[in-house]
XYZ file of C-alpha atoms in Angstrom:
669
model
C -46.542 75.652 -21.901
C -44.205 77.999 -23.835
C -41.240 79.626 -22.122
C -41.443 83.346 -21.325
C -39.068 84.282 -24.123
C -40.625 82.092 -26.850
C -44.038 82.472 -28.570
C -44.284 78.689 -29.092
C -45.431 76.095 -26.617
C -43.083 73.467 -28.146
C -39.358 73.788 -28.475
C -36.833 71.801 -30.610
C -34.534 69.183 -29.166
C -31.508 70.761 -27.484
C -28.387 70.965 -29.621
C -25.148 69.756 -28.133
C -22.002 71.825 -27.609
C -19.993 72.441 -30.772
C -16.690 71.979 -28.940
C -14.728 68.841 -29.911
C -15.649 65.856 -27.786
C -12.293 64.090 -27.867
C -8.740 64.453 -29.110
C -9.447 62.705 -32.398
C -12.222 65.142 -33.276
C -9.978 68.049 -32.337
C -7.195 66.836 -34.637
C -9.701 66.331 -37.486
C -10.944 69.922 -37.113
C -7.391 71.267 -37.120
C -6.561 69.323 -40.286
C -9.743 70.617 -41.984
C -9.496 74.293 -40.961
C -5.725 74.941 -40.774
C -4.335 72.404 -43.221
C -2.785 70.261 -40.512
C -0.255 70.860 -37.780
C 2.551 71.400 -40.286
C 1.014 74.726 -41.444
C 0.202 75.810 -37.892
C 2.719 77.873 -35.978
C 2.643 79.547 -32.596
C 3.275 83.017 -34.065
C 0.366 82.746 -36.446
C -1.996 81.637 -33.692
C -0.946 84.560 -31.497
C -1.612 87.020 -34.344
C -5.131 85.614 -34.863
C -5.897 85.825 -31.149
C -4.718 89.448 -30.978
C -6.715 90.405 -34.052
C -9.903 88.895 -32.625
C -9.459 90.744 -29.330
C -8.818 94.122 -31.010
C -11.520 94.192 -33.674
C -14.477 91.827 -33.870
C -16.062 93.935 -36.613
C -13.255 93.320 -38.989
C -13.593 89.635 -38.356
C -17.354 89.797 -38.998
C -16.819 91.831 -42.140
C -14.266 89.384 -43.340
C -16.641 86.516 -42.606
C -19.559 88.308 -44.349
C -17.418 89.069 -47.362
C -16.342 85.463 -47.442
C -19.964 84.366 -47.210
C -20.971 86.660 -50.075
C -18.167 85.294 -52.160
C -19.392 81.809 -51.280
C -22.970 82.668 -52.226
C -21.859 84.140 -55.513
C -19.821 81.065 -56.147
C -22.746 78.761 -55.359
C -26.218 80.351 -56.189
C -28.068 77.022 -55.830
C -26.951 76.706 -52.223
C -28.938 79.855 -51.223
C -32.098 78.534 -52.861
C -31.801 75.250 -51.001
C -31.352 77.060 -47.710
C -34.476 79.180 -48.269
C -36.548 76.100 -49.179
C -35.403 74.326 -46.048
C -36.255 77.385 -43.960
C -39.781 77.588 -45.367
C -40.370 73.879 -44.721
C -39.080 74.210 -41.198
C -41.386 77.158 -40.429
C -44.326 75.282 -41.931
C -43.711 72.285 -39.678
C -43.475 74.557 -36.670
C -46.784 76.205 -37.551
C -48.475 72.808 -37.955
C -47.216 71.685 -34.563
C -48.404 74.949 -33.020
C -51.917 74.577 -34.438
C -52.184 70.977 -33.264
C -51.115 71.973 -29.783
C -53.645 74.865 -29.653
C -56.488 72.570 -30.763
C -55.599 70.095 -28.081
C -55.429 72.847 -25.487
C -58.884 74.152 -26.506
C -60.409 70.673 -26.261
C -59.013 69.982 -22.822
C -59.967 73.450 -21.558
C -63.556 73.154 -22.898
C -63.927 69.705 -21.300
C -62.559 70.857 -17.974
C -64.890 73.880 -17.847
C -67.894 71.544 -17.343
C -66.249 68.752 -15.216
C -67.791 68.802 -11.764
C -64.986 66.860 -10.236
C -62.488 69.641 -10.891
C -62.093 72.497 -8.432
C -63.223 76.028 -9.013
C -59.708 77.232 -9.645
C -59.079 74.551 -12.284
C -62.353 75.512 -14.078
C -61.378 79.153 -14.104
C -57.953 78.312 -15.484
C -59.607 76.208 -18.177
C -61.973 79.071 -19.158
C -59.008 81.434 -19.386
C -56.984 79.083 -21.617
C -59.796 78.722 -24.220
C -59.108 80.720 -27.386
C -61.354 83.682 -28.174
C -62.586 82.192 -31.475
C -63.768 79.003 -29.785
C -65.397 80.964 -26.960
C -67.431 83.060 -29.418
C -68.454 80.074 -31.537
C -69.446 77.341 -29.066
C -69.334 79.013 -25.693
C -68.138 77.695 -22.326
C -69.133 74.365 -20.743
C -70.765 73.045 -23.902
C -69.067 69.606 -23.859
C -69.003 67.121 -21.041
C -67.922 63.540 -20.147
C -69.368 60.925 -17.872
C -68.263 57.418 -16.681
C -69.821 54.494 -18.479
C -69.643 52.208 -15.367
C -69.269 53.333 -11.810
C -66.360 51.837 -9.859
C -67.172 49.072 -7.346
C -64.258 50.091 -5.111
C -65.756 51.381 -1.885
C -64.099 52.550 1.303
C -65.195 49.427 3.132
C -63.775 47.191 0.458
C -60.600 49.241 0.370
C -60.205 48.811 4.133
C -60.924 45.105 3.814
C -58.280 44.754 1.111
C -55.800 46.604 3.282
C -56.572 44.245 6.189
C -56.198 41.184 3.973
C -52.873 42.367 2.549
C -51.661 43.175 6.054
C -52.652 39.691 7.206
C -50.796 38.079 4.348
C -47.760 40.139 5.203
C -47.971 38.969 8.808
C -48.354 35.342 7.682
C -45.328 35.756 5.437
C -43.323 37.231 8.301
C -44.353 34.359 10.591
C -43.414 31.792 7.956
C -40.086 33.504 7.476
C -39.436 33.431 11.216
C -40.399 29.746 11.392
C -38.131 28.893 8.462
C -35.249 30.847 10.029
C -35.740 29.027 13.352
C -35.942 25.664 11.583
C -32.824 26.508 9.570
C -30.994 27.503 12.757
C -31.990 24.239 14.443
C -30.948 22.234 11.398
C -27.666 24.119 11.223
C -26.994 23.431 14.882
C -27.782 19.751 14.396
C -25.595 19.613 11.299
C -22.773 21.236 13.242
C -23.047 18.566 15.923
C -23.100 15.772 13.316
C -20.197 17.298 11.396
C -18.218 17.725 14.625
C -18.741 14.053 15.425
C -17.878 13.032 11.867
C -14.677 15.070 11.705
C -13.616 13.896 15.158
C -13.577 10.323 13.829
C -11.768 11.436 10.668
C -9.090 13.235 12.702
C -8.690 10.208 14.959
C -8.028 8.044 11.909
C -5.574 10.572 10.468
C -3.717 10.959 13.755
C -3.259 7.189 13.929
C -1.241 7.310 10.730
C -3.828 6.316 8.119
C -3.775 8.153 4.773
C -7.001 10.173 4.389
C -7.518 11.526 0.873
C -10.149 12.253 -1.768
C -11.487 9.324 -3.771
C -10.098 9.136 -7.320
C -13.577 8.754 -8.845
C -15.369 11.021 -6.340
C -13.186 14.040 -5.547
C -15.862 15.457 -3.217
C -15.820 12.322 -1.001
C -13.181 11.527 1.602
C -11.624 8.082 1.744
C -8.973 6.193 3.675
C -6.221 4.017 2.217
C -5.907 0.932 4.375
C -3.975 -1.366 2.018
C -0.321 -1.717 1.158
C 1.376 0.265 -1.583
C 3.603 -2.689 -2.551
C 0.930 -5.384 -2.661
C -0.459 -6.992 -5.812
C -2.192 -4.531 -8.213
C -5.645 -6.019 -7.618
C -5.368 -5.440 -3.874
C -3.473 -2.140 -4.071
C -6.042 -0.445 -6.334
C -9.040 -1.567 -4.294
C -7.641 -0.859 -0.821
C -9.383 2.491 -0.415
C -12.758 2.937 1.285
C -15.085 5.968 1.288
C -15.742 7.611 4.647
C -19.450 8.438 4.440
C -21.499 10.026 7.198
C -24.420 8.208 8.786
C -27.592 9.945 9.931
C -26.310 10.003 13.520
C -22.953 11.551 12.572
C -20.885 8.398 12.779
C -18.636 7.380 9.901
C -19.670 4.505 7.660
C -16.735 2.655 6.127
C -17.808 1.421 2.681
C -15.689 -1.634 2.027
C -16.065 -2.687 -1.567
C -13.754 -5.663 -2.112
C -13.893 -7.223 1.331
C -17.627 -6.557 1.585
C -17.580 -5.605 5.239
C -16.589 -9.146 6.310
C -13.470 -10.003 8.297
C -11.326 -12.939 7.196
C -8.155 -14.661 8.323
C -5.921 -17.409 7.011
C -6.055 -20.387 9.358
C -3.549 -23.230 9.749
C -4.845 -26.617 10.903
C -2.799 -29.722 11.752
C -4.573 -33.053 11.300
C -3.369 -36.515 12.166
C -5.411 -39.443 10.881
C -8.249 -37.020 10.179
C -8.335 -35.663 13.754
C -7.520 -32.021 14.416
C -4.444 -31.855 16.628
C -3.598 -28.162 16.455
C -5.019 -24.923 15.003
C -3.890 -21.352 14.764
C -6.108 -18.949 16.750
C -8.679 -16.661 15.167
C -9.391 -13.212 16.651
C -12.920 -12.059 17.359
C -14.831 -10.005 14.823
C -14.667 -6.238 15.274
C -18.177 -4.932 16.136
C -19.893 -2.463 13.857
C -19.971 0.208 16.566
C -16.230 -0.019 17.273
C -14.086 3.122 16.867
C -13.361 4.021 13.282
C -9.620 3.451 13.589
C -10.276 -0.101 14.834
C -12.539 -0.803 11.859
C -9.923 0.563 9.457
C -7.303 -1.653 11.088
C -9.598 -4.655 10.740
C -10.118 -3.845 7.059
C -6.332 -3.637 6.613
C -5.831 -7.018 8.317
C -8.562 -8.585 6.188
C -7.172 -7.382 2.878
C -3.693 -8.468 4.023
C -4.909 -12.019 4.673
C -6.846 -12.041 1.407
C -3.645 -11.196 -0.413
C -1.803 -13.856 1.612
C -4.421 -16.420 0.571
C -4.094 -15.293 -3.053
C -0.292 -15.601 -3.012
C -0.108 -19.032 -1.360
C -2.697 -20.332 -3.843
C -0.473 -19.179 -6.695
C 2.556 -20.754 -5.053
C 0.821 -24.048 -4.218
C 0.510 -24.869 -7.924
C 4.316 -25.082 -8.141
C 4.878 -27.303 -5.068
C 3.415 -30.657 -6.124
C 6.850 -32.221 -5.592
C 6.632 -31.175 -1.918
C 3.199 -32.830 -1.519
C 1.304 -29.540 -1.548
C -2.139 -29.669 -3.166
C -4.762 -26.957 -3.579
C -8.455 -26.777 -4.365
C -11.066 -24.034 -4.334
C -11.396 -23.818 -0.548
C -8.180 -25.107 1.008
C -4.502 -25.927 0.537
C -3.241 -29.250 1.888
C 0.364 -30.058 2.717
C 0.940 -33.759 3.423
C 3.871 -34.142 5.763
C 3.603 -37.921 5.908
C 1.045 -40.675 5.478
C -0.771 -39.718 8.691
C -0.134 -36.007 9.151
C -1.201 -33.093 6.989
C -1.393 -29.316 7.386
C -4.346 -27.436 5.905
C -4.511 -23.732 5.046
C -7.947 -22.109 4.747
C -9.443 -18.620 4.556
C -12.178 -18.327 7.179
C -14.646 -15.645 8.214
C -14.545 -14.168 11.686
C -18.310 -14.055 12.118
C -18.371 -17.159 14.327
C -14.799 -18.329 14.974
C -14.366 -21.915 16.202
C -11.387 -22.008 18.556
C -12.124 -25.334 20.255
C -8.936 -26.898 18.852
C -6.773 -23.824 19.332
C -3.406 -24.519 20.910
C -0.969 -21.643 21.159
C 2.493 -23.167 21.291
C 5.982 -21.728 21.140
C 7.432 -24.680 19.245
C 8.939 -24.075 15.827
C 6.480 -26.217 13.888
C 3.206 -25.316 15.599
C 0.268 -23.911 13.646
C 0.611 -20.576 15.411
C 4.279 -20.376 14.372
C 3.331 -21.110 10.757
C 0.555 -18.490 10.957
C 2.930 -15.753 12.142
C 5.746 -16.855 9.835
C 3.571 -16.632 6.702
C 2.487 -13.084 7.541
C 6.088 -12.093 8.119
C 7.118 -13.505 4.731
C 4.392 -11.590 2.891
C 5.438 -8.380 4.625
C 9.040 -9.108 3.679
C 7.897 -9.472 0.058
C 6.323 -6.013 0.261
C 9.594 -4.562 1.532
C 11.500 -6.192 -1.304
C 9.067 -4.705 -3.828
C 9.588 -1.265 -2.315
C 13.373 -1.613 -2.392
C 13.266 -2.802 -5.997
C 10.941 0.011 -7.040
C 12.957 2.790 -5.374
C 16.507 1.683 -6.141
C 16.465 -0.243 -9.405
C 15.870 1.032 -12.928
C 12.282 0.558 -14.053
C 11.634 -1.546 -17.133
C 9.632 -0.047 -20.008
C 5.924 -1.006 -20.092
C 6.527 -3.469 -22.922
C 9.143 -5.359 -20.876
C 7.560 -5.446 -17.430
C 8.248 -8.840 -15.908
C 5.404 -10.917 -14.544
C 5.062 -10.829 -10.789
C 6.510 -14.096 -9.501
C 4.894 -15.832 -6.512
C 6.442 -15.119 -3.147
C 8.372 -17.952 -1.473
C 5.927 -18.316 1.420
C 4.865 -21.957 1.384
C 8.356 -22.880 0.214
C 9.825 -21.257 3.299
C 7.265 -22.970 5.548
C 8.003 -26.407 4.071
C 11.757 -25.789 4.178
C 11.519 -24.509 7.744
C 9.694 -27.687 8.782
C 12.269 -29.893 7.084
C 15.079 -27.899 8.661
C 13.904 -28.363 12.242
C 12.872 -31.955 11.588
C 16.204 -32.983 10.040
C 18.201 -31.021 12.609
C 16.348 -32.811 15.381
C 16.917 -36.170 13.710
C 20.614 -35.436 13.325
C 21.013 -34.149 16.876
C 19.123 -37.122 18.354
C 21.188 -39.554 16.293
C 24.494 -38.040 17.372
C 23.437 -37.951 21.012
C 22.255 -41.563 20.864
C 25.461 -42.607 19.102
C 27.673 -40.877 21.648
C 25.733 -42.427 24.539
C 25.999 -45.864 22.958
C 29.744 -45.515 22.462
C 30.227 -44.377 26.038
C 28.144 -47.353 27.174
C 30.559 -49.567 25.266
C 33.521 -48.111 27.114
C 34.617 -45.368 24.667
C 34.636 -42.563 27.198
C 35.918 -39.942 24.792
C 32.719 -40.006 22.701
C 30.481 -36.933 22.909
C 28.437 -34.740 20.564
C 27.540 -31.057 20.286
C 24.916 -29.296 18.200
C 24.029 -25.675 17.530
C 20.509 -25.587 16.138
C 20.207 -21.808 16.069
C 20.927 -19.833 12.864
C 24.550 -18.879 12.459
C 25.548 -15.229 12.247
C 25.653 -14.082 8.608
C 28.767 -12.545 7.133
C 27.145 -9.158 6.530
C 26.782 -8.597 10.290
C 30.351 -9.527 11.159
C 32.602 -6.619 12.016
C 31.808 -3.501 13.964
C 32.390 -1.109 11.063
C 29.558 -2.432 8.927
C 27.182 0.330 7.946
C 23.568 -0.529 8.579
C 21.051 0.352 5.857
C 17.758 -0.841 4.417
C 19.415 -3.171 1.908
C 21.480 -4.840 4.622
C 18.343 -5.399 6.704
C 16.616 -7.039 3.748
C 19.629 -9.258 3.114
C 19.789 -10.217 6.771
C 16.127 -11.238 6.847
C 16.514 -13.138 3.575
C 19.493 -14.878 5.134
C 17.446 -15.896 8.151
C 14.663 -17.190 5.923
C 16.634 -18.870 3.152
C 19.970 -19.718 4.788
C 19.085 -21.434 8.051
C 22.171 -23.339 9.163
C 22.987 -25.620 12.075
C 26.347 -26.997 13.153
C 27.024 -30.450 14.649
C 30.140 -32.085 16.043
C 30.818 -35.717 16.951
C 33.989 -36.710 18.785
C 34.681 -40.453 18.953
C 38.344 -40.278 19.872
C 40.554 -37.237 20.276
C 41.847 -37.887 16.755
C 38.566 -38.896 15.091
C 36.219 -35.937 14.968
C 33.363 -35.352 12.528
C 31.887 -31.908 11.813
C 28.545 -31.472 10.048
C 26.638 -28.408 8.942
C 23.030 -28.485 7.759
C 21.634 -25.756 5.508
C 18.123 -25.269 4.187
C 17.479 -24.795 0.453
C 14.362 -22.985 -0.823
C 15.113 -22.181 -4.469
C 15.099 -23.886 -6.964
C 13.799 -26.777 -4.858
C 12.919 -27.318 -1.211
C 15.260 -29.453 0.868
C 18.211 -29.734 3.253
C 21.913 -30.030 2.485
C 24.395 -31.479 4.936
C 28.068 -30.768 4.535
C 30.448 -33.058 6.457
C 34.089 -32.311 7.134
C 36.808 -33.903 9.232
C 38.129 -30.492 10.219
C 36.233 -27.547 11.707
C 34.479 -25.401 9.129
C 36.371 -22.191 8.506
C 34.683 -18.915 9.393
C 34.041 -16.658 6.358
C 36.255 -13.602 6.210
C 35.024 -10.026 6.438
C 34.417 -9.931 2.715
C 32.009 -12.814 2.871
C 34.376 -15.211 1.029
C 35.150 -18.796 1.977
C 37.731 -19.831 -0.536
C 39.548 -23.116 -0.899
C 42.775 -21.309 -0.018
C 41.435 -20.427 3.408
C 40.211 -24.000 3.881
C 43.589 -25.410 2.893
C 45.476 -23.090 5.213
C 43.132 -23.940 8.075
C 43.624 -27.656 7.411
C 47.411 -27.252 7.418
C 47.317 -25.410 10.738
C 45.099 -28.112 12.252
C 47.447 -30.840 11.029
C 50.368 -29.108 12.729
C 48.493 -28.744 16.004
C 46.635 -32.099 16.119
C 47.314 -35.610 14.775
C 45.750 -36.607 11.498
C 42.156 -37.802 11.558
C 42.139 -41.541 10.742
C 38.993 -41.126 8.643
C 40.907 -39.103 6.071
C 42.441 -42.343 4.819
C 39.865 -44.933 5.786
C 36.524 -43.252 5.049
C 36.712 -39.610 3.897
C 33.453 -37.698 3.311
C 32.449 -35.980 0.091
C 33.545 -32.411 -0.508
C 31.056 -30.201 1.391
C 31.593 -27.303 -1.009
C 30.912 -29.294 -4.176
C 28.775 -32.294 -3.303
C 26.916 -32.078 -0.026
C 24.667 -34.835 1.297
C 21.100 -34.196 0.039
C 19.251 -35.088 3.257
C 19.684 -36.099 6.859
C 19.429 -39.811 6.068
C 22.457 -39.730 3.786
C 24.454 -37.731 6.313
C 23.504 -40.108 9.151
C 24.518 -43.101 7.052
C 27.993 -41.651 6.548
C 28.428 -40.786 10.229
C 27.367 -44.294 11.267
C 29.728 -45.979 8.825
C 32.544 -43.656 9.834
C 31.921 -44.394 13.507
C 32.082 -48.157 12.803
C 35.503 -47.808 11.185
C 36.830 -45.564 13.924
C 35.686 -48.081 16.565
C 37.222 -50.964 14.622
C 40.557 -49.182 14.336
C 40.475 -48.197 18.011
C 39.758 -51.803 19.066
C 42.598 -53.151 16.932
C 45.096 -50.602 18.253
C 44.140 -51.080 21.928
C 44.097 -54.894 21.688
C 47.460 -54.915 19.952
C 48.877 -52.621 22.639
C 47.490 -54.670 25.546
C 48.587 -58.052 24.181
C 51.868 -56.800 22.725
C 51.139 -58.269 19.329
C 51.501 -56.704 15.931
C 49.314 -59.116 13.995
C 46.063 -57.596 15.171
C 44.547 -55.226 12.611
C 41.237 -54.314 11.044
C 40.221 -54.530 7.414
C 37.264 -54.088 5.134
C 35.583 -57.415 4.504
C 32.379 -58.288 2.736
C 30.536 -58.089 6.032
C 32.069 -54.724 6.827
C 34.883 -53.462 9.087
C 36.345 -56.494 10.918
C 39.224 -56.969 13.393
C 41.396 -60.023 12.548
C 44.613 -61.710 13.715
C 46.979 -64.437 12.525
C 44.817 -67.192 14.030
C 41.888 -66.237 11.786
C 39.884 -64.868 14.648
C 37.356 -62.291 13.441
C 35.376 -59.617 15.283
C 32.879 -57.746 13.102
C 31.846 -54.276 14.365
C 28.480 -52.849 13.372
C 25.971 -50.195 14.452
C 22.305 -50.912 13.736
C 18.859 -49.785 14.822
C 16.639 -52.116 16.832
C 12.888 -52.382 16.811
C 12.623 -49.608 19.418
C 14.488 -47.174 17.172
C 17.569 -47.165 19.415
C 21.143 -47.529 18.158
C 22.868 -50.773 18.987
C 26.641 -51.279 18.826
C 27.351 -54.946 18.147
C 30.499 -57.102 18.109
C 30.125 -60.443 16.255
C 33.132 -62.642 17.007
C 34.222 -65.965 15.424
C 37.128 -68.142 16.475
C 38.362 -71.754 16.196
C 37.370 -73.846 19.199
C 38.813 -77.306 18.582
C 37.358 -78.664 15.413
C 34.390 -76.332 15.429
C 33.960 -72.643 14.840
C 32.538 -70.781 17.819
C 30.724 -67.436 17.574
C 29.115 -64.973 19.894
C 27.434 -61.587 19.664
C 27.836 -58.801 22.174
C 25.644 -55.678 22.033
C 25.660 -52.309 23.724
C 22.814 -49.831 23.797
C 22.588 -46.465 25.465
C 20.432 -47.850 28.268
C 21.679 -51.444 28.548
C 24.132 -54.123 27.335
C 24.592 -57.894 27.437
C 28.352 -57.872 28.064
C 27.963 -57.929 31.845
C 29.390 -54.450 32.145
C 32.527 -55.166 30.139
C 33.725 -52.689 27.564
C 33.975 -53.529 23.907
C 37.779 -53.310 24.145
C 37.909 -55.923 26.921
C 35.617 -58.220 24.992
C 37.758 -57.994 21.857
C 40.915 -58.608 23.899
C 39.423 -61.797 25.296
C 38.377 -62.922 21.828
C 41.821 -62.363 20.333
C 43.576 -63.859 23.384
C 41.405 -66.964 23.190
C 39.697 -66.396 26.510
C 36.249 -65.714 25.136
C 33.439 -67.990 26.197
C 30.379 -68.926 24.265
């Protein structure tokens, strides 16, 4: 419908405000109308404002005069404006006629529609134009439905009931899903609580819990050692996955979920004499921290097995042989030690014998683990304190000295025992023969290293490493044999691991000097100590008759060589003692001892000879013997006297008394 003030039912689109929309448009208008801001002054603007307020007519006249001047200047512009105006009015008239025709059609149709109300029919009759009313009349056109609608009230009610039912079903399903989701959430909370309780227990026990490198969304635990071999260090991380019951499943990739230990077995003539113990297998339902600890122990023993296999290939000279399943160390023709890597599924501990002796299988088992851990500490110290080599010059990882230390440790205790037993047996034999001053001492424990001497030594990690390396690679034992107050023999045994495995024995006729605070043991100190000892005590007779090799330059390579020297030295000391005591008792100066082809022998002017010797009998005991020869008439008589630690055949007489009788001619066959 048309507005009250307009004769048309249609109106044009509304025109926007002619005011500038933004600052840019405002500046453009100023530049176009006023010639820019340079030509615009405040005084001029005030004059224009005052003129507009005082006389609008003058402004209109000025504008009309300006328009007339513009029209005169441009006559074609007026023609174009008139043509546009005529076209605009024509379009408006066309739109008006189309709207009136449409209104007449709708009004004529509504005047006969029975569905409309009486008021709507009257309004339709009123809106029909007079020309159409006179020509066709009212209610002359009608409209009917081609097909009647099948929507009835009953069906409409049924549809409403169905839709309501579906809504109720949807609401019920929503409630059921919410309840199920709440139950699932509650169950998940319980499972997650149980899962995280195990994770926190592992973390509180000191294990490193972190995200997996390849699966950042999965938690894992590092159970290996940061300083182990690269193959074991990179694979010593296990995912902590959740089971359906909330417990944590430890996915062990490299060790495969199995528990393993290195086992040491001692066999003699093929019969198992001793074995290191094996712990029981950790059950699958054990606490998580116990399973992580078991995984750590397993990967530790796998690395230990890997390292001793690498090292065994370099120890053929020490009778160490390796194959795919075991490492065999032959100690002698009857005894061998075997190293194997065994599963803990069904441990066989029937031959287990836990012993506190130095060379038991259990001691080897603990000692090997300690050496591998010490290797880890050395790697850490080297990595944190020393300059790192460039990637192109990285040295190959050398095998740890594990089996070397075990073999050297066995030789150390074996040779020290042999030496101590020999000295004790020798001293007992000499005392049995009447040399009461003979005794021996041994210190089989490791000597205190230089780095721990002094109370002002600062303790640090490097000193601890050096101390442990000293205990492992510098085991030393001290021995002392006193035959007479003048004749004393000092021995010191030291183990050697690198470059070969063995024992060195240094022998000296004076006490070994103690290293100074700087860790030095120079020849100057040794010489000064020897001079002081010479001033305090008489000279050792062995310095002239049978001196040992220099312990600093050429030590004895094994216990057998050292025992041979001590035995020969003891023979010469006994021979000299017998000659001196016999000469003193008989008051003769012709009695002396000398080196003959047979060995040290006591002689006199009558060609009597008494050969002194120390041998080993079939029982393995030391025997001190005196073989005498003298002229009995026209024949040469001889007799042999022996003394052992537990018996003698000299009827209780000492070796000095027997020699005195031989030299004095009172010996009997």
